[in-house]
Amino acid sequence: MERKQILIKHSFWMKQQEDSPVVLSSRVRLARNLDMLPFPHALTQQEAKKIEKTIAEVLREIEVENENLAYLSLTELSTIEKQVLLEKHLISSSLIKAVGSQGVALAQDHRCAVMVNEEDHIRLQVLMPGDKLAETFRLANILDDALEDKLDFAYKEALGYLTACPTNVGTGMRASIMVHLPALAITNQVQQVLGALTHLGLAVRGIYGEGSQAHGHIFQVSNQITLGKSEEDIVVHLKAVSSQIMEHELQAREALRREANLSLEDKVWRARGTLQNAHLLTSDEAINLLSFDKMGTDMGILPKTKQKFAALLVDSHPGSLQYSLDRELSPSQRDEQRARLFREAMS
Amino acid sequence: MERKQILIKHSFWMKQQEDSPVVLSSRVRLARNLDMLPFPHALTQQEAKKIEKTIAEVLREIEVENENLAYLSLTELSTIEKQVLLEKHLISSSLIKAVGSQGVALAQDHRCAVMVNEEDHIRLQVLMPGDKLAETFRLANILDDALEDKLDFAYKEALGYLTACPTNVGTGMRASIMVHLPALAITNQVQQVLGALTHLGLAVRGIYGEGSQAHGHIFQVSNQITLGKSEEDIVVHLKAVSSQIMEHELQAREALRREANLSLEDKVWRARGTLQNAHLLTSDEAINLLSFDKMGTDMGILPKTKQKFAALLVDSHPGSLQYSLDRELSPSQRDEQRARLFREAMS
């Protein structure tokens, strides 16, 4: 398949899940390394190349649910293409900076993505829309098994999977959910609700991972502990937390409707009006307006639009914006094209 | 005619003049007093009543261009009704506070309005839409002559008409134009352009006269000097100034179109979008958005709306808003109804 065809499409996780207004997506990521070989940071260029080749061959061969993966070598990709992958949550920001023997294998609808020579030799992820941790975990296991059939993973009975960073040793698993919490944000309850999670061994980050800000009232919640807990326990635990967060957010929305309905309507309709009419939109403004627009739509205040939240969220980011127009854009040109995107998508 | 029918209608000056995007309206006001009687501030209640009765009778009898005037005694009017008259520029704010023997006579379309026992016994005004000072002056003279036929005005050969405040002695005339200067405001040229006018014997005020703020980038420019200049000179002079102000504003608009077209489009489309979608609008926000909306419409960037600028401007003020809905509204209820008004008028 053409690289452009693979990259340009909306990932599966970006499809709107009408039944899950708060949990936008569910992700399981497993860290794996080849046995008896140094971790990526300690590899020579030649060793890294050889490892990439070995893993890429396996990735091209395996089938996940009757489907092959497409392998993309990072060195073949332009800066904008790498940015698109990052914006779609298919590679990490550390991979974008890599210059050597890194790559990523993608399923047709991007639900599976396997990074090669990131922090570990293999970082496989399954990413699905909505509140689907169990299903996501099931598919990650299938993918993991398919790889383990053909590759020897570094594994110690007493520890579990060995990883470059000790925080991943054990299951090597991070399960995470991406949640949209506009009502908790408006009512200043986000800190209170999410702050408690760190005591439960969970981490909270912004939409683009560690150190990124919580633009658009979107947060990622993931497990911190990988050692001494089974994968199933991690998933069950996070699933329970996810239900609680959703409950809090929905309660906050109902409280807003009850106690400040008019200013709620005002806020979401203004967001819609600005997205439909602006001719210049910065990334920050767009994502915040889009967040209120989504809340208004989810609450039945605003009519549904052609294009849905997560698709617009990603499409309006700099990389995706430039990639879809097939040209580089200055920041002010991006603001112009972003506004055009929203006017067309929301009218 | 029913009082409500008189008060509720849109005044002639509020009708959009497509050929005059900058000069919204033209006004001529003449101060007259009955001969040999104290000025209003020095009258006893009884004297004031008698004078009101005398003038009101004359006002009810005279015809201006084949049309009678309707006389309204201020004491008969509710607070909201008085506010409506003020918002339509048919009475002054000092008349609204009056509790004695004041009144106002109105032509059917409000183009003529005669206040009784304001600062002077008679304050007659003619108010028309657009750049029509000469026509306004002509009609003011007809009205003045009609009154002078039946009343003895205080007049001294050497001074001219005598008035309660010395600044009005002479012609007793104030001619003024209401101008809309959004582009000069955006480009920070308003002070420069209007500041120069004081040296030319002109005064600049906000939309509701002395001490009022220039909301919506609307300014009133009027002559300061009434003594030693003929009425015709005052009109010719103000007309020339009006042309210059209009020229400056139109140049500033073209400069914006040339140098900042995108942010201009952004600004006016956002204004339109917010007016079409907000569910709460304060008076200040509404008038400023409406100002940008008008500029965008006048420049051909925005499509025309059903309801026009000056009509919306007045209808969205607290008095008019409450009067049209026939009930008292709290400030937050007004914000809600104002937003509803704009949504309906602009969609």
mmCIF file of N, CA, C and O in Angstrom, chain B residues 170-238:
data_model
loop_
_atom_site.group_PDB
_atom_site.id
_atom_site.type_symbol
_atom_site.label_atom_id
_atom_site.label_comp_id
_atom_site.label_asym_id
_atom_site.label_seq_id
_atom_site.Cartn_x
_atom_site.Cartn_y
_atom_site.Cartn_z
ATOM 1 N N GLY B 170 -27.926 82.387 21.315
ATOM 2 C CA GLY B 170 -27.590 82.730 19.923
ATOM 3 C C GLY B 170 -28.526 81.976 19.006
ATOM 4 O O GLY B 170 -29.725 82.217 19.012
ATOM 5 N N THR B 171 -27.974 81.029 18.294
ATOM 6 C CA THR B 171 -28.840 80.213 17.438
ATOM 7 C C THR B 171 -29.654 79.220 18.271
ATOM 8 O O THR B 171 -30.670 78.728 17.830
ATOM 9 N N GLY B 172 -29.143 78.900 19.454
ATOM 10 C CA GLY B 172 -29.791 77.860 20.265
ATOM 11 C C GLY B 172 -29.702 76.501 19.600
ATOM 12 O O GLY B 172 -30.410 75.567 19.965
ATOM 13 N N MET B 173 -28.804 76.402 18.649
ATOM 14 C CA MET B 173 -28.781 75.184 17.837
ATOM 15 C C MET B 173 -27.595 74.277 18.126
ATOM 16 O O MET B 173 -26.476 74.711 18.284
ATOM 17 N N ARG B 174 -27.886 72.999 18.228
ATOM 18 C CA ARG B 174 -26.828 71.987 18.165
ATOM 19 C C ARG B 174 -27.143 71.096 16.980
ATOM 20 O O ARG B 174 -28.220 70.517 16.887
ATOM 21 N N ALA B 175 -26.160 71.022 16.097
ATOM 22 C CA ALA B 175 -26.270 70.064 14.997
ATOM 23 C C ALA B 175 -25.288 68.955 15.318
ATOM 24 O O ALA B 175 -24.192 69.202 15.820
ATOM 25 N N SER B 176 -25.679 67.724 15.080
ATOM 26 C CA SER B 176 -24.738 66.644 15.393
ATOM 27 C C SER B 176 -24.906 65.481 14.415
ATOM 28 O O SER B 176 -25.963 65.308 13.800
ATOM 29 N N ILE B 177 -23.829 64.738 14.288
ATOM 30 C CA ILE B 177 -23.893 63.504 13.515
ATOM 31 C C ILE B 177 -23.436 62.367 14.420
ATOM 32 O O ILE B 177 -22.616 62.560 15.332
ATOM 33 N N MET B 178 -23.991 61.184 14.177
ATOM 34 C CA MET B 178 -23.551 59.995 14.906
ATOM 35 C C MET B 178 -22.741 59.170 13.908
ATOM 36 O O MET B 178 -23.241 58.830 12.822
ATOM 37 N N VAL B 179 -21.480 58.904 14.255
ATOM 38 C CA VAL B 179 -20.611 58.211 13.298
ATOM 39 C C VAL B 179 -20.114 56.871 13.864
ATOM 40 O O VAL B 179 -19.916 56.730 15.066
ATOM 41 N N HIS B 180 -19.919 55.930 12.977
ATOM 42 C CA HIS B 180 -19.477 54.584 13.344
ATOM 43 C C HIS B 180 -18.062 54.391 12.812
ATOM 44 O O HIS B 180 -17.847 54.363 11.606
ATOM 45 N N LEU B 181 -17.092 54.291 13.746
ATOM 46 C CA LEU B 181 -15.689 54.313 13.346
ATOM 47 C C LEU B 181 -14.908 53.079 13.815
ATOM 48 O O LEU B 181 -13.863 53.201 14.468
ATOM 49 N N PRO B 182 -15.332 51.906 13.466
ATOM 50 C CA PRO B 182 -14.645 50.698 13.948
ATOM 51 C C PRO B 182 -13.220 50.547 13.415
ATOM 52 O O PRO B 182 -12.325 50.123 14.156
ATOM 53 N N ALA B 183 -13.004 50.888 12.160
ATOM 54 C CA ALA B 183 -11.664 50.695 11.593
ATOM 55 C C ALA B 183 -10.665 51.682 12.197
ATOM 56 O O ALA B 183 -9.522 51.330 12.484
ATOM 57 N N LEU B 184 -11.114 52.908 12.420
ATOM 58 C CA LEU B 184 -10.245 53.871 13.103
ATOM 59 C C LEU B 184 -9.958 53.403 14.529
ATOM 60 O O LEU B 184 -8.851 53.587 15.038
ATOM 61 N N ALA B 185 -10.934 52.775 15.151
ATOM 62 C CA ALA B 185 -10.729 52.264 16.512
ATOM 63 C C ALA B 185 -9.723 51.114 16.512
ATOM 64 O O ALA B 185 -8.784 51.103 17.312
ATOM 65 N N ILE B 186 -9.888 50.167 15.604
ATOM 66 C CA ILE B 186 -8.980 49.021 15.543
ATOM 67 C C ILE B 186 -7.548 49.469 15.294
ATOM 68 O O ILE B 186 -6.601 48.932 15.848
ATOM 69 N N THR B 187 -7.408 50.477 14.447
ATOM 70 C CA THR B 187 -6.067 50.929 14.078
ATOM 71 C C THR B 187 -5.585 52.078 14.969
ATOM 72 O O THR B 187 -4.611 52.759 14.637
ATOM 73 N N ASN B 188 -6.265 52.262 16.085
ATOM 74 C CA ASN B 188 -5.855 53.280 17.069
ATOM 75 C C ASN B 188 -5.708 54.684 16.497
ATOM 76 O O ASN B 188 -4.774 55.403 16.835
ATOM 77 N N GLN B 189 -6.631 55.056 15.636
ATOM 78 C CA GLN B 189 -6.561 56.402 15.066
ATOM 79 C C GLN B 189 -7.709 57.300 15.515
ATOM 80 O O GLN B 189 -7.772 58.458 15.115
ATOM 81 N N VAL B 190 -8.602 56.745 16.339
ATOM 82 C CA VAL B 190 -9.780 57.525 16.713
ATOM 83 C C VAL B 190 -9.397 58.815 17.425
ATOM 84 O O VAL B 190 -9.871 59.898 17.090
ATOM 85 N N GLN B 191 -8.523 58.696 18.417
ATOM 86 C CA GLN B 191 -8.127 59.880 19.190
ATOM 87 C C GLN B 191 -7.561 60.961 18.274
ATOM 88 O O GLN B 191 -7.884 62.129 18.382
ATOM 89 N N GLN B 192 -6.707 60.513 17.358
ATOM 90 C CA GLN B 192 -6.040 61.444 16.455
ATOM 91 C C GLN B 192 -7.057 62.157 15.570
ATOM 92 O O GLN B 192 -7.028 63.381 15.423
ATOM 93 N N VAL B 193 -7.965 61.380 14.999
ATOM 94 C CA VAL B 193 -8.933 61.966 14.066
ATOM 95 C C VAL B 193 -9.953 62.826 14.803
ATOM 96 O O VAL B 193 -10.239 63.957 14.401
ATOM 97 N N LEU B 194 -10.501 62.308 15.892
ATOM 98 C CA LEU B 194 -11.546 63.056 16.589
ATOM 99 C C LEU B 194 -10.977 64.131 17.512
ATOM 100 O O LEU B 194 -11.613 65.155 17.749
ATOM 101 N N GLY B 195 -9.770 63.880 18.032
ATOM 102 C CA GLY B 195 -9.149 64.846 18.932
ATOM 103 C C GLY B 195 -8.994 66.208 18.283
ATOM 104 O O GLY B 195 -9.192 67.258 18.915
ATOM 105 N N ALA B 196 -8.678 66.213 16.998
ATOM 106 C CA ALA B 196 -8.469 67.466 16.272
ATOM 107 C C ALA B 196 -9.736 68.308 16.201
ATOM 108 O O ALA B 196 -9.682 69.533 16.048
ATOM 109 N N LEU B 197 -10.891 67.648 16.333
ATOM 110 C CA LEU B 197 -12.152 68.357 16.127
ATOM 111 C C LEU B 197 -12.437 69.413 17.195
ATOM 112 O O LEU B 197 -13.108 70.406 16.927
ATOM 113 N N THR B 198 -11.906 69.184 18.426
ATOM 114 C CA THR B 198 -12.183 70.161 19.482
ATOM 115 C C THR B 198 -11.580 71.526 19.150
ATOM 116 O O THR B 198 -12.121 72.551 19.519
ATOM 117 N N HIS B 199 -10.483 71.489 18.406
ATOM 118 C CA HIS B 199 -9.876 72.760 17.985
ATOM 119 C C HIS B 199 -10.738 73.473 16.963
ATOM 120 O O HIS B 199 -10.565 74.655 16.695
ATOM 121 N N LEU B 200 -11.648 72.755 16.361
ATOM 122 C CA LEU B 200 -12.527 73.340 15.348
ATOM 123 C C LEU B 200 -13.875 73.736 15.946
ATOM 124 O O LEU B 200 -14.845 73.959 15.237
ATOM 125 N N GLY B 201 -13.931 73.785 17.284
ATOM 126 C CA GLY B 201 -15.185 74.190 17.925
ATOM 127 C C GLY B 201 -16.232 73.105 17.914
ATOM 128 O O GLY B 201 -17.432 73.377 17.964
ATOM 129 N N LEU B 202 -15.775 71.845 17.832
ATOM 130 C CA LEU B 202 -16.727 70.732 17.832
ATOM 131 C C LEU B 202 -16.531 69.889 19.090
ATOM 132 O O LEU B 202 -15.440 69.848 19.646
ATOM 133 N N ALA B 203 -17.578 69.227 19.518
ATOM 134 C CA ALA B 203 -17.483 68.349 20.683
ATOM 135 C C ALA B 203 -17.695 66.907 20.236
ATOM 136 O O ALA B 203 -18.448 66.645 19.300
ATOM 137 N N VAL B 204 -16.989 65.976 20.904
ATOM 138 C CA VAL B 204 -17.146 64.557 20.599
ATOM 139 C C VAL B 204 -17.640 63.850 21.848
ATOM 140 O O VAL B 204 -17.078 64.012 22.931
ATOM 141 N N ARG B 205 -18.704 63.072 21.678
ATOM 142 C CA ARG B 205 -19.260 62.348 22.825
ATOM 143 C C ARG B 205 -19.564 60.912 22.434
ATOM 144 O O ARG B 205 -19.511 60.557 21.266
ATOM 145 N N GLY B 206 -19.899 60.098 23.441
ATOM 146 C CA GLY B 206 -20.302 58.716 23.167
ATOM 147 C C GLY B 206 -21.724 58.663 22.652
ATOM 148 O O GLY B 206 -22.372 59.696 22.462
ATOM 149 N N ILE B 207 -22.208 57.455 22.474
ATOM 150 C CA ILE B 207 -23.502 57.283 21.802
ATOM 151 C C ILE B 207 -24.657 57.903 22.559
ATOM 152 O O ILE B 207 -25.610 58.372 21.962
ATOM 153 N N TYR B 208 -24.593 57.942 23.912
ATOM 154 C CA TYR B 208 -25.688 58.567 24.643
ATOM 155 C C TYR B 208 -25.287 59.901 25.260
ATOM 156 O O TYR B 208 -25.593 60.202 26.408
ATOM 157 N N GLY B 209 -24.598 60.711 24.459
ATOM 158 C CA GLY B 209 -24.337 62.090 24.832
ATOM 159 C C GLY B 209 -23.270 62.275 25.882
ATOM 160 O O GLY B 209 -22.461 61.374 26.145
ATOM 161 N N GLU B 210 -23.286 63.441 26.485
ATOM 162 C CA GLU B 210 -22.277 63.866 27.434
ATOM 163 C C GLU B 210 -21.979 62.804 28.486
ATOM 164 O O GLU B 210 -22.904 62.269 29.104
ATOM 165 N N GLY B 211 -20.713 62.496 28.670
ATOM 166 C CA GLY B 211 -20.344 61.563 29.732
ATOM 167 C C GLY B 211 -20.559 60.104 29.378
ATOM 168 O O GLY B 211 -20.097 59.222 30.087
ATOM 169 N N SER B 212 -21.246 59.812 28.289
ATOM 170 C CA SER B 212 -21.465 58.406 27.943
ATOM 171 C C SER B 212 -20.266 57.886 27.165
ATOM 172 O O SER B 212 -19.541 58.639 26.528
ATOM 173 N N GLN B 213 -20.072 56.590 27.247
ATOM 174 C CA GLN B 213 -18.881 56.018 26.617
ATOM 175 C C GLN B 213 -19.119 55.675 25.152
ATOM 176 O O GLN B 213 -20.249 55.507 24.709
ATOM 177 N N ALA B 214 -18.009 55.585 24.429
ATOM 178 C CA ALA B 214 -18.097 55.310 23.003
ATOM 179 C C ALA B 214 -18.228 53.820 22.750
ATOM 180 O O ALA B 214 -17.391 53.200 22.123
ATOM 181 N N HIS B 215 -19.295 53.217 23.259
ATOM 182 C CA HIS B 215 -19.547 51.808 22.998
ATOM 183 C C HIS B 215 -19.778 51.592 21.514
ATOM 184 O O HIS B 215 -20.352 52.429 20.840
ATOM 185 N N GLY B 216 -19.360 50.445 21.057
ATOM 186 C CA GLY B 216 -19.639 50.088 19.667
ATOM 187 C C GLY B 216 -18.950 50.990 18.666
ATOM 188 O O GLY B 216 -19.363 51.070 17.522
ATOM 189 N N HIS B 217 -17.899 51.686 19.104
ATOM 190 C CA HIS B 217 -17.146 52.571 18.210
ATOM 191 C C HIS B 217 -18.054 53.614 17.572
ATOM 192 O O HIS B 217 -17.881 53.979 16.421
ATOM 193 N N ILE B 218 -19.054 54.054 18.355
ATOM 194 C CA ILE B 218 -19.993 55.058 17.860
ATOM 195 C C ILE B 218 -19.738 56.367 18.601
ATOM 196 O O ILE B 218 -19.612 56.381 19.823
ATOM 197 N N PHE B 219 -19.654 57.450 17.843
ATOM 198 C CA PHE B 219 -19.356 58.755 18.421
ATOM 199 C C PHE B 219 -20.345 59.780 17.901
ATOM 200 O O PHE B 219 -20.808 59.673 16.769
ATOM 201 N N GLN B 220 -20.657 60.763 18.773
ATOM 202 C CA GLN B 220 -21.466 61.883 18.320
ATOM 203 C C GLN B 220 -20.573 63.104 18.209
ATOM 204 O O GLN B 220 -19.854 63.432 19.137
ATOM 205 N N VAL B 221 -20.663 63.767 17.089
ATOM 206 C CA VAL B 221 -19.887 64.989 16.866
ATOM 207 C C VAL B 221 -20.875 66.129 16.703
ATOM 208 O O VAL B 221 -21.801 66.037 15.887
ATOM 209 N N SER B 222 -20.686 67.199 17.502
ATOM 210 C CA SER B 222 -21.633 68.320 17.431
ATOM 211 C C SER B 222 -20.908 69.652 17.544
ATOM 212 O O SER B 222 -19.777 69.719 18.021
ATOM 213 N N ASN B 223 -21.588 70.700 17.119
ATOM 214 C CA ASN B 223 -21.000 72.037 17.273
ATOM 215 C C ASN B 223 -21.055 72.486 18.718
ATOM 216 O O ASN B 223 -21.987 72.141 19.444
ATOM 217 N N GLN B 224 -20.029 73.224 19.138
ATOM 218 C CA GLN B 224 -19.998 73.782 20.497
ATOM 219 C C GLN B 224 -20.492 75.222 20.497
ATOM 220 O O GLN B 224 -21.010 75.701 21.488
ATOM 221 N N ILE B 225 -20.278 75.912 19.407
ATOM 222 C CA ILE B 225 -20.504 77.359 19.364
ATOM 223 C C ILE B 225 -21.882 77.665 18.787
ATOM 224 O O ILE B 225 -22.256 77.138 17.739
ATOM 225 N N THR B 226 -22.635 78.460 19.543
ATOM 226 C CA THR B 226 -23.982 78.813 19.091
ATOM 227 C C THR B 226 -24.117 80.317 18.882
ATOM 228 O O THR B 226 -25.098 80.795 18.343
ATOM 229 N N LEU B 227 -23.130 81.028 19.337
ATOM 230 C CA LEU B 227 -23.203 82.494 19.297
ATOM 231 C C LEU B 227 -22.252 83.008 18.213
ATOM 232 O O LEU B 227 -21.103 82.560 18.124
ATOM 233 N N GLY B 228 -22.749 83.968 17.399
ATOM 234 C CA GLY B 228 -21.870 84.606 16.412
ATOM 235 C C GLY B 228 -21.680 83.808 15.143
ATOM 236 O O GLY B 228 -20.808 84.103 14.334
ATOM 237 N N LYS B 229 -22.475 82.755 15.000
ATOM 238 C CA LYS B 229 -22.409 81.966 13.766
ATOM 239 C C LYS B 229 -23.833 81.702 13.314
ATOM 240 O O LYS B 229 -24.713 81.463 14.145
ATOM 241 N N SER B 230 -24.070 81.756 12.041
ATOM 242 C CA SER B 230 -25.431 81.487 11.574
ATOM 243 C C SER B 230 -25.697 79.992 11.603
ATOM 244 O O SER B 230 -24.772 79.178 11.593
ATOM 245 N N GLU B 231 -26.965 79.626 11.628
ATOM 246 C CA GLU B 231 -27.347 78.215 11.583
ATOM 247 C C GLU B 231 -26.758 77.541 10.344
ATOM 248 O O GLU B 231 -26.265 76.409 10.408
ATOM 249 N N GLU B 232 -26.856 78.244 9.216
ATOM 250 C CA GLU B 232 -26.365 77.673 7.957
ATOM 251 C C GLU B 232 -24.868 77.375 8.045
ATOM 252 O O GLU B 232 -24.413 76.325 7.583
ATOM 253 N N ASP B 233 -24.120 78.303 8.625
ATOM 254 C CA ASP B 233 -22.669 78.100 8.768
ATOM 255 C C ASP B 233 -22.372 76.845 9.596
ATOM 256 O O ASP B 233 -21.489 76.058 9.265
ATOM 257 N N ILE B 234 -23.118 76.712 10.681
ATOM 258 C CA ILE B 234 -22.907 75.551 11.560
ATOM 259 C C ILE B 234 -23.125 74.260 10.782
ATOM 260 O O ILE B 234 -22.317 73.318 10.840
ATOM 261 N N VAL B 235 -24.210 74.226 10.006
ATOM 262 C CA VAL B 235 -24.538 73.021 9.243
ATOM 263 C C VAL B 235 -23.479 72.747 8.170
ATOM 264 O O VAL B 235 -23.015 71.610 8.025
ATOM 265 N N VAL B 236 -23.088 73.782 7.453
ATOM 266 C CA VAL B 236 -22.096 73.616 6.385
ATOM 267 C C VAL B 236 -20.766 73.124 6.968
ATOM 268 O O VAL B 236 -20.122 72.218 6.439
ATOM 269 N N HIS B 237 -20.389 73.714 8.080
ATOM 270 C CA HIS B 237 -19.138 73.349 8.729
ATOM 271 C C HIS B 237 -19.160 71.883 9.179
ATOM 272 O O HIS B 237 -18.241 71.103 8.905
ATOM 273 N N LEU B 238 -20.225 71.504 9.856
ATOM 274 C CA LEU B 238 -20.316 70.127 10.359
ATOM 275 C C LEU B 238 -20.390 69.128 9.205
ATOM 276 O O LEU B 238 -19.819 68.037 9.269
#
